[in-house]
Amino acid sequence: MTGTSDTVLKVEGLQVSYGSIPAISSLDFEIKRGEFVAILGPSGCGKSSMLNVISGLLPPTRGVVEVDSRPLYDAGRHAPKLGYVFQAHRLLPWRTVKQNLELVLAASDVPRDQWEDNIDRLLDILHIGQFKNSWPMQLSGGQRQRVSIARALLVEPSYILMDEPLSTLDEVTARSLRQELSGIWARTGATIVFVTHSIREAVYLADRIIILTRGPSTVFENYHVPIARPRAYDDPRIAEVEADIIRRVEHAWGLDPIKQSEVA
Amino acid sequence: MTLSTSMQATTLSPRPKAGTMDRNIRILGAILAVASLFAIWTTLSITVRPWVPTPYDTVLAMGRHLTSQGFYANLFLTLGRIAAAFLAASVIGAALGIAIGMNRKVEAFFQPLLAMALAVPDPVFIIFAILALGTGEAAGFVALTLAVAPFVSNIVRSSVQARDKGLDEMTRIYRIPSDKAFWVSLVPQLVPALLTAARFSFALSWKLVVVVEAIGQPDGIGASIFHSFRLLRMRDVVAIAILFILLMQLLEKGVLGRLEKRLLRWRQ
Ligand SMILES: Nc1ncnc2c1ncn2[C@@H]1O[C@H](COP(=O)(O)OP(=O)(O)OP(=O)(O)O)[C@@H](O)[C@H]1O
Ligand SMILES: [Mg+2]
């Protein structure tokens, strides 16, 4: 999509264990600048752990993770600009929505005179404009998650890590946000790693889907989505690809495929 | 069928209408408690005649103290001592608690010391401080800080260790400078613990200040209670004690209670 093809994120022989219990057995993959990569894998296979390693929060037990050709864990102030939508929203409950967003903006390079506009625009896109001055406690789970998405996008990151960001939303809102996210990605050229349990969502959004095995995980397949953009969520080709992926993982994940597909 | 569902509904809904009944029961209970206390007091004042003053005599004595200059002079001295001890114990205890909670090495060093300090009965601190520092202001201050700070530290430490590590990760990801993260993310998480610690430290401080004054000071509320006791003026002992306790309760409920409401308003 973006045309450039240089590798910006390299994961090599990544192993993650908690104590003596392995969560990720060995992962190898590369991600190119501006690529939209979705990660699919059964629950508990180590997807969140992988994002924590990529973000530099968790040191790998073995192996290397390089971002911009630097080992990430000790990148220090060279660490790349990152937006991370955690699986839990992680807002500060004693700050209003706006204050939560301003906190990260203050630590970013975004000029102060743009904050207000950027916040308003994003909250509108995410359909939560009226909650700007609310406490997180006053929001529903899905609304909080959207504030967390706004926070990740506001800092104008070159990498965006998203851990099931739309899983708490109703399907109508989720569809609208998928479309917005697709647009934001195309406009900003950010590199996105997107963990999801919805195969259709992955097919709709991603250039490539990295399918993991059951935990402790390895890469089961690098699946390039063969559908040109712009894509429509109801395009029958998306359903076809979804069915194809379900056929492939059915055996590897060893579960009833209907449960995994989360058919929208 | 309808009956069982409606019953379920009442048991499941958070704090049903019983709120007002709850309050009535509490008010009634309080009235009964005060009334029985009063009855016991009156009975005692009749049976143990010279030593327990009657409620009437006590109220008269309270009135006398409230209109005398000496009482206020002593009161302000004592309030000053309480404020100094409370502040020192709170600040030192909170700082120590945060340091211990954040750092394993600091914890390894201080935790055994704190455990020992907590095991020492408070009068021991007071006696040793007076022996070491004499009966000046310093002795009381040091003894009180030593006695109260470990409690504060313990409360704060467990709250630091129970903090939401996810928020630490969030501030790291968004590169919020660590001093700022300390104030916007960690400290607000500690507010409930800090308030508990303040309550505790305040209650302990004022009780101990009075003891210190009784043992080793020529002035202050504790000293005047002890003075009246030596002259066997029991009505004054009780009158001063009641006035002082009422004032302390007022401070605790009024000031600390209000502060709590303000600081925790985001909880609704
Ligand atoms: N902090 C931790 N301490 C110990 N074990 C952990 C920890 N975090 C995760 N694990 C374990 O590592 C494995 C992978 O967890 P992880 O959260 O990465 O899975 P996941 O793929 O994100 O799952 P889900 O799809 O349910 O979110 C799980 O078996 C989990 O029990
Ligand atoms: Mg996860």
Coordinates of C-alpha atoms and ligand atoms in Angstrom, one line a residue:
Chain A
M1 CA 0.0 0.0 0.0
T2 CA 2.6 2.5 1.0
G3 CA 5.1 1.2 -1.6
T4 CA 8.1 1.2 0.7
S5 CA 9.3 -2.2 1.6
D6 CA 12.0 -1.8 4.3
T7 CA 11.7 -3.9 7.4
V8 CA 11.1 -1.9 10.5
L9 CA 10.2 -4.5 13.0
K10 CA 12.1 -7.8 13.2
V11 CA 11.3 -10.6 15.7
E12 CA 13.8 -13.4 15.7
G13 CA 13.7 -16.6 17.8
L14 CA 11.5 -14.8 20.4
Q15 CA 10.7 -16.9 23.4
V16 CA 8.8 -15.7 26.4
S17 CA 8.4 -17.6 29.7
Y18 CA 6.8 -16.6 32.9
G19 CA 9.0 -18.3 35.5
S20 CA 9.4 -21.8 34.1
I21 CA 6.1 -21.7 32.2
P22 CA 6.6 -20.9 28.5
A23 CA 4.0 -18.6 26.9
I24 CA 5.7 -18.1 23.5
S25 CA 7.9 -20.9 22.3
S26 CA 9.6 -19.4 19.3
L27 CA 8.4 -16.6 17.0
D28 CA 10.0 -15.3 13.8
F29 CA 8.6 -12.6 11.6
E30 CA 9.3 -9.2 10.0
I31 CA 7.0 -6.3 9.5
K32 CA 7.5 -3.6 6.9
R33 CA 7.1 0.1 7.3
G34 CA 3.5 1.1 7.0
E35 CA 2.3 -2.4 7.0
F36 CA -1.0 -3.3 8.7
V37 CA -0.5 -6.7 10.3
A38 CA -3.2 -8.6 12.2
I39 CA -2.3 -11.3 14.7
L40 CA -4.7 -14.2 15.1
G41 CA -4.3 -16.9 17.7
P42 CA -6.2 -18.9 20.3
S43 CA -6.8 -17.4 23.7
G44 CA -3.8 -17.7 25.9
C45 CA -1.3 -18.3 23.0
G46 CA 0.8 -15.3 24.0
K47 CA -0.5 -12.4 21.8
S48 CA -0.6 -9.9 24.6
S49 CA 2.8 -11.1 25.8
M50 CA 4.1 -10.6 22.3
L51 CA 2.9 -7.0 22.1
N52 CA 4.4 -6.3 25.5
V53 CA 7.8 -7.5 24.2
I54 CA 7.4 -5.5 21.0
S55 CA 6.5 -2.4 23.0
G56 CA 9.6 -2.8 25.2
L57 CA 7.6 -3.4 28.4
L58 CA 8.6 -7.1 28.8
P59 CA 12.2 -8.3 28.1
P60 CA 12.3 -11.4 25.9
T61 CA 13.3 -14.6 27.6
R62 CA 15.3 -15.5 24.5
G63 CA 15.6 -14.0 21.0
V64 CA 15.8 -10.5 19.6
V65 CA 13.2 -7.9 18.8
E66 CA 14.5 -5.1 16.7
V67 CA 12.6 -1.9 16.0
D68 CA 14.2 0.5 13.5
S69 CA 17.2 -1.8 13.6
R70 CA 17.7 -1.4 17.3
P71 CA 17.1 -3.9 20.0
L72 CA 14.1 -2.5 21.6
Y73 CA 14.4 -3.3 25.2
D74 CA 17.3 -1.0 25.9
A75 CA 16.5 1.6 23.2
G76 CA 16.1 4.2 25.9
R77 CA 15.4 7.6 24.5
H78 CA 15.8 6.3 21.0
A79 CA 12.7 4.2 21.5
P80 CA 10.2 4.8 18.7
K81 CA 7.0 6.7 19.1
L82 CA 4.4 4.2 20.1
G83 CA 0.7 4.1 20.6
Y84 CA -0.5 1.1 22.5
V85 CA -4.2 0.2 23.0
F86 CA -3.9 -2.3 25.9
Q87 CA -6.3 -5.1 26.3
A88 CA -7.6 -3.3 29.4
H89 CA -8.2 0.5 28.9
R90 CA -5.7 1.7 31.5
L91 CA -7.1 5.2 31.9
L92 CA -6.3 7.2 35.0
P93 CA -9.7 7.1 36.8
W94 CA -9.0 10.4 38.7
R95 CA -8.6 12.3 35.4
T96 CA -11.3 13.2 33.0
V97 CA -11.2 11.9 29.5
K98 CA -9.7 15.2 28.3
Q99 CA -7.1 15.2 31.1
N100 CA -6.1 11.6 30.3
L101 CA -5.5 12.6 26.7
E102 CA -3.7 15.8 27.6
L103 CA -1.4 13.8 29.9
V104 CA 0.0 11.8 26.9
L105 CA 0.0 14.8 24.6
A106 CA 2.2 16.7 27.1
A107 CA 4.8 14.0 26.7
S108 CA 4.5 13.9 22.9
D109 CA 5.8 16.2 20.2
V110 CA 2.4 17.5 19.3
P111 CA 2.3 21.3 19.6
R112 CA 0.0 22.5 22.3
D113 CA -2.1 24.7 20.0
Q114 CA -3.2 21.6 18.2
W115 CA -4.3 19.5 21.2
E116 CA -7.8 20.8 21.5
D117 CA -8.7 20.3 17.8
N118 CA -7.1 16.9 17.6
I119 CA -8.8 15.7 20.8
D120 CA -12.2 17.0 19.5
R121 CA -11.8 15.5 16.1
L122 CA -10.7 12.0 17.4
L123 CA -13.4 11.8 20.0
D124 CA -16.0 12.7 17.3
I125 CA -14.6 10.0 15.0
L126 CA -14.9 7.5 17.9
H127 CA -18.5 8.7 18.7
I128 CA -17.6 9.7 22.3
G129 CA -17.4 13.5 21.8
Q130 CA -20.0 14.2 24.5
F131 CA -17.8 12.4 27.2
K132 CA -14.8 14.8 26.9
N133 CA -15.2 16.1 30.4
S134 CA -16.5 12.9 32.0
W135 CA -14.7 10.7 34.5
P136 CA -13.8 7.3 33.2
M137 CA -16.0 5.8 35.9
Q138 CA -19.0 7.3 34.1
L139 CA -18.2 5.6 30.8
S140 CA -19.2 2.1 29.6
G141 CA -16.5 -0.4 29.0
G142 CA -16.6 0.2 25.2
Q143 CA -16.5 3.9 25.7
R144 CA -13.4 3.6 27.9
Q145 CA -11.8 1.4 25.3
R146 CA -12.4 4.1 22.6
V147 CA -10.8 6.7 24.8
S148 CA -7.8 4.4 25.0
I149 CA -7.8 4.2 21.2
A150 CA -7.9 8.0 21.0
R151 CA -5.0 8.2 23.4
A152 CA -2.9 5.8 21.2
L153 CA -3.7 7.8 18.0
L154 CA -3.3 11.3 19.5
V155 CA 0.5 11.0 20.1
E156 CA 1.0 10.6 16.3
P157 CA 2.9 7.4 16.7
S158 CA 4.9 5.6 14.0
Y159 CA 3.9 2.3 15.5
I160 CA 0.5 1.4 16.8
L161 CA 0.0 -1.8 18.8
M162 CA -3.6 -2.7 19.4
D163 CA -4.8 -5.6 21.6
E164 CA -8.4 -6.5 20.7
P165 CA -9.3 -2.8 20.6
L166 CA -12.8 -3.3 19.2
S167 CA -13.8 -6.5 21.0
T168 CA -15.9 -4.6 23.6
L169 CA -18.0 -2.7 21.0
D170 CA -21.4 -3.5 19.5
E171 CA -21.1 -4.6 15.8
V172 CA -22.5 -1.3 14.4
T173 CA -20.0 0.9 16.2
A174 CA -17.2 -1.6 15.5
R175 CA -17.9 -1.5 11.8
S176 CA -17.7 2.3 11.8
L177 CA -14.5 2.2 13.7
R178 CA -12.9 -0.4 11.5
Q179 CA -13.5 1.9 8.6
E180 CA -12.2 4.9 10.4
L181 CA -9.1 3.0 11.5
S182 CA -8.5 1.9 7.9
G183 CA -8.7 5.5 6.9
I184 CA -6.4 6.8 9.7
W185 CA -3.9 4.1 8.8
A186 CA -3.9 5.1 5.1
R187 CA -3.5 8.7 6.0
T188 CA -0.8 8.5 8.6
G189 CA 1.3 5.6 7.1
A190 CA 1.7 4.2 10.7
T191 CA 2.8 0.6 11.1
I192 CA 0.0 -1.3 12.9
V193 CA 0.1 -4.6 14.8
F194 CA -3.5 -5.5 15.5
V195 CA -4.4 -8.4 17.7
T196 CA -8.0 -9.7 17.2
H197 CA -10.1 -12.7 17.6
S198 CA -12.4 -11.8 14.7
I199 CA -11.0 -13.3 11.5
R200 CA -13.3 -11.2 9.4
E201 CA -12.0 -8.1 11.0
A202 CA -8.5 -9.2 10.4
V203 CA -9.2 -9.9 6.8
Y204 CA -10.9 -6.6 6.3
L205 CA -8.2 -4.5 7.9
A206 CA -4.8 -6.2 7.4
D207 CA -2.3 -6.6 4.6
R208 CA -1.1 -9.7 6.3
I209 CA -2.3 -11.9 9.0
I210 CA 0.2 -13.7 11.2
I211 CA -1.6 -16.8 12.5
L212 CA -0.2 -18.3 15.7
T213 CA -0.5 -21.8 17.0
R214 CA -1.8 -22.8 20.4
G215 CA 0.4 -21.6 23.3
P216 CA 3.3 -21.7 23.8
S217 CA 3.0 -20.3 20.3
T218 CA 5.0 -20.3 17.1
V219 CA 4.0 -18.8 13.8
F220 CA 1.5 -21.1 12.1
E221 CA 1.2 -19.2 8.9
N222 CA 1.9 -15.8 7.3
Y223 CA -1.3 -15.2 5.4
H224 CA -1.2 -12.4 2.8
V225 CA -4.7 -11.0 2.3
P226 CA -5.3 -11.1 -1.5
I227 CA -7.9 -8.4 -1.6
A228 CA -7.2 -4.9 -3.0
R229 CA -8.2 -1.7 -1.2
P230 CA -10.5 0.0 -0.6
R231 CA -12.4 -3.0 0.8
A232 CA -16.0 -3.3 1.8
Y233 CA -16.8 -5.2 5.0
D234 CA -19.6 -7.1 3.3
D235 CA -17.6 -8.0 0.2
P236 CA -18.1 -11.7 -0.5
R237 CA -14.4 -12.1 -1.1
I238 CA -13.8 -11.2 2.5
A239 CA -16.1 -14.0 3.6
E240 CA -14.3 -16.4 1.3
V241 CA -10.9 -15.5 2.7
E242 CA -12.4 -15.8 6.2
A243 CA -13.7 -19.3 5.4
D244 CA -10.4 -20.2 4.0
I245 CA -8.5 -19.2 7.1
I246 CA -11.0 -21.0 9.3
R247 CA -10.3 -24.2 7.3
R248 CA -6.6 -23.8 7.9
V249 CA -6.7 -23.1 11.6
E250 CA -9.4 -25.5 12.4
H251 CA -6.9 -28.4 12.6
A252 CA -4.1 -26.4 14.1
W253 CA -6.1 -24.9 16.9
G254 CA -8.0 -28.1 17.5
L255 CA -11.2 -26.4 18.3
D256 CA -14.7 -26.2 16.9
P257 CA -14.2 -23.7 14.1
I258 CA -17.6 -21.9 14.7
K259 CA -16.4 -20.8 18.1
Q260 CA -13.2 -19.4 16.8
S261 CA -14.7 -17.5 13.9
E262 CA -16.9 -15.2 16.0
V263 CA -18.9 -14.7 12.8
A264 CA -20.1 -11.1 12.7
Chain B
M1 CA -43.3 -17.4 40.9
T2 CA -43.8 -13.7 40.8
L3 CA -43.1 -13.6 44.5
S4 CA -39.8 -15.3 44.2
T5 CA -38.6 -13.0 41.3
S6 CA -39.6 -9.9 43.1
M7 CA -37.8 -11.1 46.2
Q8 CA -34.7 -11.8 44.1
A9 CA -35.0 -8.3 42.7
T10 CA -34.9 -6.8 46.2
T11 CA -32.0 -8.8 47.3
L12 CA -30.0 -8.2 44.2
S13 CA -30.5 -4.4 43.8
P14 CA -27.7 -2.6 45.5
R15 CA -28.7 -1.2 49.0
P16 CA -32.5 -1.3 48.7
K17 CA -34.9 1.2 50.3
A18 CA -33.8 0.0 53.7
G19 CA -31.5 3.0 53.7
T20 CA -33.8 5.2 55.8
M21 CA -34.6 2.4 58.2
D22 CA -30.8 1.7 58.5
R23 CA -30.4 5.3 59.5
N24 CA -33.2 5.2 62.0
I25 CA -31.7 2.2 63.6
R26 CA -28.4 3.9 63.9
I27 CA -29.8 7.1 65.4
L28 CA -31.9 5.1 67.9
G29 CA -28.8 3.0 68.8
A30 CA -26.7 6.1 69.4
I31 CA -29.4 7.7 71.6
L32 CA -29.7 4.5 73.6
A33 CA -25.9 4.3 74.0
V34 CA -25.5 7.8 75.2
A35 CA -28.5 7.4 77.6
S36 CA -27.1 4.2 79.1
L37 CA -23.7 5.8 79.4
F38 CA -25.3 8.7 81.2
A39 CA -27.2 6.3 83.5
I40 CA -24.0 4.4 84.4
W41 CA -22.2 7.7 85.0
T42 CA -24.9 9.0 87.3
T43 CA -25.1 5.7 89.2
L44 CA -21.3 5.7 89.7
S45 CA -21.3 9.3 90.8
I46 CA -23.7 8.4 93.5
T47 CA -22.1 5.1 94.6
V48 CA -18.4 6.1 94.3
R49 CA -19.1 9.5 95.6
P50 CA -16.0 11.5 96.0
W51 CA -14.1 10.1 93.0
V52 CA -16.7 10.2 90.2
P53 CA -18.1 13.7 89.6
T54 CA -21.8 14.0 88.8
P55 CA -22.7 15.0 85.2
Y56 CA -24.1 18.3 86.5
D57 CA -20.8 19.2 88.3
T58 CA -18.9 18.2 85.2
V59 CA -21.0 20.4 82.9
L60 CA -20.4 23.3 85.3
A61 CA -16.7 22.6 85.2
M62 CA -16.7 22.5 81.4
G63 CA -18.4 25.9 81.3
R64 CA -15.7 27.3 83.6
H65 CA -12.9 26.0 81.5
L66 CA -14.5 27.2 78.3
T67 CA -14.5 30.7 79.7
S68 CA -11.0 30.7 81.2
Q69 CA -7.9 31.9 79.4
G70 CA -5.7 29.1 80.8
F71 CA -7.7 26.4 79.1
Y72 CA -7.1 28.0 75.6
A73 CA -3.5 28.6 76.3
N74 CA -3.0 24.9 77.1
L75 CA -5.2 23.9 74.2
F76 CA -3.2 25.7 71.6
L77 CA 0.0 24.4 73.0
T78 CA -1.3 20.9 72.7
L79 CA -2.7 21.5 69.3
G80 CA 0.7 22.7 68.1
R81 CA 2.4 19.6 69.5
I82 CA -0.2 17.4 67.8
A83 CA 0.2 19.2 64.5
A84 CA 4.0 18.9 64.6
A85 CA 3.9 15.2 65.6
F86 CA 1.2 14.4 63.1
L87 CA 2.9 16.2 60.2
A88 CA 6.3 14.7 60.9
A89 CA 5.0 11.2 61.4
S90 CA 2.8 11.4 58.2
V91 CA 5.5 12.8 56.0
I92 CA 8.3 10.6 57.2
G93 CA 6.0 7.5 57.3
A94 CA 4.6 8.2 53.8
A95 CA 8.0 8.8 52.3
L96 CA 9.4 5.7 53.9
G97 CA 6.3 3.6 52.9
I98 CA 6.7 4.7 49.2
A99 CA 10.4 4.0 49.2
I100 CA 9.9 0.6 50.7
G101 CA 7.0 -0.2 48.4
M102 CA 8.9 0.7 45.3
N103 CA 12.3 -0.8 46.0
R104 CA 13.1 -4.3 47.2
K105 CA 16.5 -3.4 48.6
V106 CA 15.1 -0.5 50.7
E107 CA 12.4 -3.0 51.8
A108 CA 14.9 -5.6 52.9
F109 CA 16.7 -3.0 55.1
F110 CA 13.8 -1.1 56.6
Q111 CA 11.1 -3.8 57.0
P112 CA 12.8 -5.6 59.9
L113 CA 13.4 -2.2 61.6
L114 CA 9.8 -1.2 61.2
A115 CA 8.6 -4.6 62.5
M116 CA 10.6 -4.0 65.6
A117 CA 9.4 -0.4 66.0
L118 CA 5.8 -1.6 65.7
A119 CA 6.4 -4.2 68.4
V120 CA 7.6 -1.6 71.0
P121 CA 4.8 -0.4 73.3
D122 CA 4.4 3.4 72.8
P123 CA 5.2 4.3 76.5
V124 CA 8.6 2.8 76.0
F125 CA 9.4 5.3 73.3
I126 CA 8.2 8.1 75.5
I127 CA 10.2 7.1 78.5
F128 CA 13.4 6.5 76.6
A129 CA 13.0 9.8 74.7
I130 CA 12.6 11.7 78.0
L131 CA 15.6 9.9 79.4
A132 CA 17.7 10.7 76.4
L133 CA 16.4 14.2 75.6
G134 CA 15.1 15.5 78.9
T135 CA 11.6 16.9 79.3
G136 CA 11.8 19.6 76.6
E137 CA 9.7 19.7 73.5
A138 CA 12.1 17.5 71.6
A139 CA 11.5 14.4 73.6
G140 CA 7.8 14.3 73.0
F141 CA 8.2 15.1 69.3
V142 CA 10.8 12.4 68.7
A143 CA 8.9 9.8 70.7
L144 CA 5.7 10.5 68.9
T145 CA 7.3 10.4 65.5
L146 CA 9.0 7.1 66.3
A147 CA 5.7 5.6 67.6
V148 CA 3.4 6.8 64.8
A149 CA 5.6 6.9 61.6
P150 CA 5.9 3.0 61.3
F151 CA 2.1 2.6 61.2
V152 CA 1.8 5.2 58.4
S153 CA 4.7 3.6 56.6
N154 CA 3.1 0.2 56.8
I155 CA -0.3 1.3 55.4
V156 CA 1.4 3.3 52.6
R157 CA 3.8 0.5 51.7
S158 CA 1.1 -2.1 51.2
S159 CA -0.9 0.3 49.0
V160 CA 2.2 1.0 46.9
Q161 CA 2.8 -2.7 46.4
A162 CA -0.8 -3.3 45.5
R163 CA -0.8 -0.5 42.9
D164 CA -2.0 -1.1 39.4
K165 CA 1.2 -2.1 37.5
G166 CA -0.8 -1.6 34.2
L167 CA -0.8 2.1 34.9
D168 CA 3.0 2.1 35.4
E169 CA 3.2 0.4 31.9
M170 CA 0.9 3.0 30.4
T171 CA 3.0 5.9 31.7
R172 CA 6.2 4.2 30.3
I173 CA 4.7 3.6 26.9
Y174 CA 3.6 7.2 26.6
R175 CA 7.0 8.4 28.0
I176 CA 5.6 10.4 30.8
P177 CA 8.6 11.6 32.8
S178 CA 8.9 9.5 36.0
D179 CA 8.5 12.5 38.4
K180 CA 5.3 13.4 36.7
A181 CA 4.1 9.8 36.6
F182 CA 4.7 9.7 40.3
W183 CA 2.3 12.6 41.0
V184 CA -0.4 11.8 38.4
S185 CA -0.4 8.0 38.5
L186 CA 1.1 6.7 41.7
V187 CA 0.1 9.2 44.4
P188 CA -3.6 9.3 43.5
Q189 CA -3.7 5.5 43.8
L190 CA -2.3 6.0 47.3
V191 CA -4.9 8.6 48.4
P192 CA -7.2 6.2 50.1
A193 CA -4.3 4.7 52.0
L194 CA -2.9 8.1 52.8
L195 CA -6.2 9.2 54.2
T196 CA -6.5 6.0 56.3
A197 CA -2.9 6.7 57.5
A198 CA -3.7 10.3 58.3
R199 CA -6.8 9.3 60.3
F200 CA -4.8 6.7 62.1
S201 CA -1.8 8.9 62.7
F202 CA -4.0 11.8 63.9
A203 CA -5.8 9.6 66.4
L204 CA -2.6 8.1 67.7
S205 CA -0.9 11.5 67.8
W206 CA -3.4 13.3 69.9
K207 CA -3.8 10.4 72.4
L208 CA 0.0 10.1 72.7
V209 CA 0.6 13.9 73.0
V210 CA -1.7 13.9 76.0
V211 CA 0.3 11.1 77.6
V212 CA 3.6 12.8 76.9
E213 CA 2.3 16.0 78.4
A214 CA 1.1 14.2 81.5
I215 CA 4.4 12.4 82.0
G216 CA 6.9 15.1 81.0
Q217 CA 5.5 18.5 80.3
P218 CA 4.6 21.4 82.6
D219 CA 1.8 22.7 80.3
G220 CA -0.7 21.5 77.7
I221 CA -4.0 19.6 78.0
G222 CA -2.4 16.4 79.2
A223 CA -0.5 18.3 81.9
S224 CA -3.6 20.1 83.2
I225 CA -5.5 16.9 83.3
F226 CA -2.7 15.4 85.3
H227 CA -2.4 18.5 87.5
S228 CA -6.1 18.3 88.3
F229 CA -5.8 14.6 89.1
R230 CA -3.0 15.3 91.6
L231 CA -5.2 17.8 93.3
L232 CA -8.0 15.2 93.3
R233 CA -10.2 17.6 91.3
M234 CA -12.0 14.9 89.4
R235 CA -14.6 17.1 87.9
D236 CA -11.9 19.0 86.1
V237 CA -10.2 15.9 84.9
V238 CA -13.4 14.7 83.3
A239 CA -14.4 18.1 82.0
I240 CA -11.1 18.8 80.3
A241 CA -11.0 15.3 78.9
I242 CA -14.5 15.5 77.4
L243 CA -13.9 19.0 75.9
F244 CA -10.7 17.8 74.3
I245 CA -12.1 14.6 73.0
L246 CA -15.0 16.4 71.4
L247 CA -12.7 18.9 69.7
M248 CA -10.5 16.1 68.4
Q249 CA -13.5 14.2 67.0
L250 CA -14.7 17.4 65.3
L251 CA -11.3 17.9 63.7
E252 CA -11.1 14.3 62.5
K253 CA -14.6 14.2 61.1
G254 CA -14.7 17.7 59.8
V255 CA -11.3 18.3 58.3
L256 CA -10.3 14.8 57.3
G257 CA -13.8 13.8 56.3
R258 CA -14.1 16.8 54.0
L259 CA -10.7 16.3 52.5
E260 CA -11.6 12.7 51.7
K261 CA -14.8 13.7 49.9
R262 CA -12.8 16.2 47.9
L263 CA -9.9 14.0 47.0
L264 CA -12.1 11.0 46.0
R265 CA -14.7 12.8 44.1
W266 CA -13.9 11.0 40.8
R267 CA -15.3 7.9 42.5
Q268 CA -18.8 9.6 42.5
Ligands
LIG1 N1 2.2 -11.8 34.1 C1 2.1 -13.1 33.9 N2 2.5 -14.0 34.7 C2 2.4 -15.3 34.5 N3 1.8 -15.8 33.4 C3 1.4 -15.0 32.5 C4 1.4 -13.6 32.7 N4 0.9 -13.0 31.6 C5 0.5 -14.0 30.8 N5 0.8 -15.2 31.3 C6 0.5 -16.5 30.7 O1 1.1 -16.5 29.4 C7 0.2 -17.1 28.5 C8 -0.1 -16.1 27.4 O2 -0.8 -15.0 27.9 P1 -1.3 -13.8 27.0 O3 -2.0 -12.8 27.8 O4 -0.1 -13.3 26.2 O5 -2.3 -14.5 26.0 P2 -3.2 -13.9 24.8 O6 -2.8 -14.6 23.6 O7 -3.1 -12.4 24.8 O8 -4.6 -14.4 25.3 P3 -6.0 -13.7 25.1 O9 -6.4 -13.9 23.7 O10 -7.0 -14.4 26.0 O11 -5.9 -12.2 25.5 C9 -1.1 -17.5 29.2 O12 -1.0 -18.9 29.5 C10 -1.0 -16.7 30.5 O13 -1.5 -17.5 31.6
MG2 MG -4.4 -11.0 25.3

